[in-house]
Amino acid sequence: MTSQTPLAVVLVSGGLDSMVSAALAREAGFRILALSVDYNQRHQVELAAAHRVAKMLGAERHVVLPLDLRAFGGSALTDDIAVPKDGVGEGIPITYVPARNTIFLSLALGWAEASGARDIYVGVNALDYSGYPDCRPEFIAGFETLAELATKAGVEGAPFRIRAPLQMMSKADVVREGARLGLDMGVSWSCYDPTPDGLHCGLCDSCRLRHKGFVEAGVPDPTAYAVTPPVA
């Protein structure tokens, strides 16, 4: 790639979805500006995974922004609230972080405008997910409209594209894409409540969805779990 190759800002959490999303950005011919947010989340180990993913995919820069959302709380990931371990249920779970994807995409938008990038990649998924409202196609479309209205670039006729390539994939589809792209998916991190010795707990929603995806895709799961997640 050269300096003339277009840039994309890619939100890289360290999770499986963001890893595959970033790899698809690279496959599409973009130079990657990887953005991770240290929001003082319970599962800080995912930031180490984000570093590994950014390096593996050859990101031109990897910025980790500190933004302490524990100051607000309101989620099992940012407050002293137990992470549920009884399976993926109905409704919006307590692991939802208020307005998280709106906040993260706003940060990505700022970097995109500053760097001259016009494409922002985010690994949201609206099929096999935990019911978060900021993973829906309506949200992504709405944010793209907001980006056009809220920025100098948008007003001057250079709109931004919010790309969510995993939007309508099942978790099994995401795993298959990871395998097709030749990714070491064991580098990624999904668990919301890691064990003290650094294992995926195996029982939180994220662990259950991750393992289910590997099983349904027929791809060996490289993840080290404290407890093998049940597959419904």
Short mmCIF file of C-alpha atoms in Angstrom, two decimals, residues 16-122:
data_model
loop_
_atom_site.label_atom_id
_atom_site.label_comp_id
_atom_site.label_asym_id
_atom_site.label_seq_id
_atom_site.Cartn_x
_atom_site.Cartn_y
_atom_site.Cartn_z
CA LEU A 16 -13.68 -11.38 17.37
CA ASP A 17 -16.14 -9.14 15.51
CA SER A 18 -13.86 -6.11 15.45
CA MET A 19 -10.94 -8.30 14.34
CA VAL A 20 -12.88 -9.64 11.35
CA SER A 21 -14.22 -6.16 10.55
CA ALA A 22 -10.67 -4.77 10.54
CA ALA A 23 -9.45 -7.62 8.33
CA LEU A 24 -12.27 -6.89 5.87
CA ALA A 25 -11.20 -3.23 5.78
CA ARG A 26 -7.69 -4.34 4.93
CA GLU A 27 -9.01 -6.76 2.28
CA ALA A 28 -11.02 -3.88 0.77
CA GLY A 29 -7.75 -2.03 0.23
CA PHE A 30 -7.74 0.45 3.10
CA ARG A 31 -4.81 1.52 5.25
CA ILE A 32 -5.95 1.01 8.82
CA LEU A 33 -6.06 3.55 11.62
CA ALA A 34 -7.02 1.38 14.59
CA LEU A 35 -8.92 3.00 17.45
CA SER A 36 -9.47 1.34 20.81
CA VAL A 37 -11.08 2.93 23.87
CA ASP A 38 -9.90 2.26 27.39
CA TYR A 39 -13.19 3.01 29.12
CA ASN A 40 -12.10 1.34 32.36
CA GLN A 41 -14.11 -1.70 31.38
CA ARG A 42 -14.18 -4.75 33.61
CA HIS A 43 -12.53 -6.83 30.88
CA GLN A 44 -9.40 -4.69 30.42
CA VAL A 45 -7.62 -7.73 29.02
CA GLU A 46 -9.38 -6.99 25.72
CA LEU A 47 -7.06 -3.98 25.23
CA ALA A 48 -4.06 -6.30 25.12
CA ALA A 49 -5.96 -8.27 22.48
CA ALA A 50 -6.62 -5.04 20.58
CA HIS A 51 -2.87 -4.37 20.47
CA ARG A 52 -2.29 -7.87 19.08
CA VAL A 53 -5.01 -7.46 16.45
CA ALA A 54 -3.79 -4.04 15.32
CA LYS A 55 -0.24 -5.33 14.97
CA MET A 56 -1.32 -8.51 13.19
CA LEU A 57 -3.32 -6.55 10.62
CA GLY A 58 -0.59 -4.01 9.99
CA ALA A 59 -2.40 -0.94 11.29
CA GLU A 60 -0.64 2.27 10.32
CA ARG A 61 -1.41 3.68 13.77
CA HIS A 62 -3.11 2.29 16.84
CA VAL A 63 -4.53 4.83 19.26
CA VAL A 64 -5.89 3.76 22.65
CA LEU A 65 -7.98 6.62 24.05
CA PRO A 66 -8.62 6.76 27.80
CA LEU A 67 -12.25 7.59 28.60
CA ASP A 68 -13.37 6.44 32.03
CA LEU A 69 -17.02 5.45 31.68
CA ARG A 70 -17.01 4.07 35.22
CA ALA A 71 -17.65 7.68 36.18
CA PHE A 72 -21.15 7.16 34.78
CA GLY A 73 -21.64 3.46 35.59
CA GLY A 74 -24.97 1.93 34.68
CA SER A 75 -23.58 -1.32 33.26
CA ALA A 76 -22.10 -4.55 34.55
CA LEU A 77 -19.03 -3.67 32.50
CA THR A 78 -18.49 -0.27 34.14
CA ASP A 79 -20.05 -0.60 37.59
CA ASP A 80 -20.08 -2.93 40.58
CA ILE A 81 -22.80 -5.11 39.09
CA ALA A 82 -22.41 -8.85 38.57
CA VAL A 83 -22.08 -10.05 34.99
CA PRO A 84 -25.02 -12.41 34.27
CA LYS A 85 -24.02 -16.04 33.71
CA ASP A 86 -27.38 -17.68 33.05
CA GLY A 87 -27.53 -17.39 29.28
CA VAL A 88 -28.66 -14.95 26.60
CA GLY A 89 -32.12 -13.77 27.54
CA GLU A 90 -34.80 -11.44 26.23
CA GLY A 91 -34.52 -7.67 26.39
CA ILE A 92 -31.47 -5.45 26.80
CA PRO A 93 -29.02 -6.99 29.29
CA ILE A 94 -27.19 -5.23 32.11
CA THR A 95 -23.94 -5.60 30.13
CA TYR A 96 -25.21 -2.86 27.80
CA VAL A 97 -23.02 0.23 28.31
CA PRO A 98 -25.14 3.38 27.93
CA ALA A 99 -24.58 4.95 24.48
CA ARG A 100 -21.25 3.12 24.05
CA ASN A 101 -21.29 2.75 20.27
CA THR A 102 -22.51 6.33 19.86
CA ILE A 103 -19.57 7.52 21.95
CA PHE A 104 -17.06 5.29 20.16
CA LEU A 105 -18.26 6.20 16.68
CA SER A 106 -18.12 9.88 17.61
CA LEU A 107 -14.46 9.46 18.57
CA ALA A 108 -13.79 7.54 15.35
CA LEU A 109 -15.54 10.29 13.38
CA GLY A 110 -13.29 12.92 14.95
CA TRP A 111 -10.16 11.00 13.97
CA ALA A 112 -11.53 10.30 10.50
CA GLU A 113 -12.14 13.98 9.83
CA ALA A 114 -8.74 14.98 11.24
CA SER A 115 -6.89 12.34 9.19
CA GLY A 116 -8.79 12.74 5.94
CA ALA A 117 -10.35 9.27 6.14
CA ARG A 118 -13.90 8.97 4.88
CA ASP A 119 -14.61 5.40 5.93
CA ILE A 120 -15.22 4.14 9.47
CA TYR A 121 -15.44 0.42 10.19
CA VAL A 122 -17.30 -0.97 13.19
#
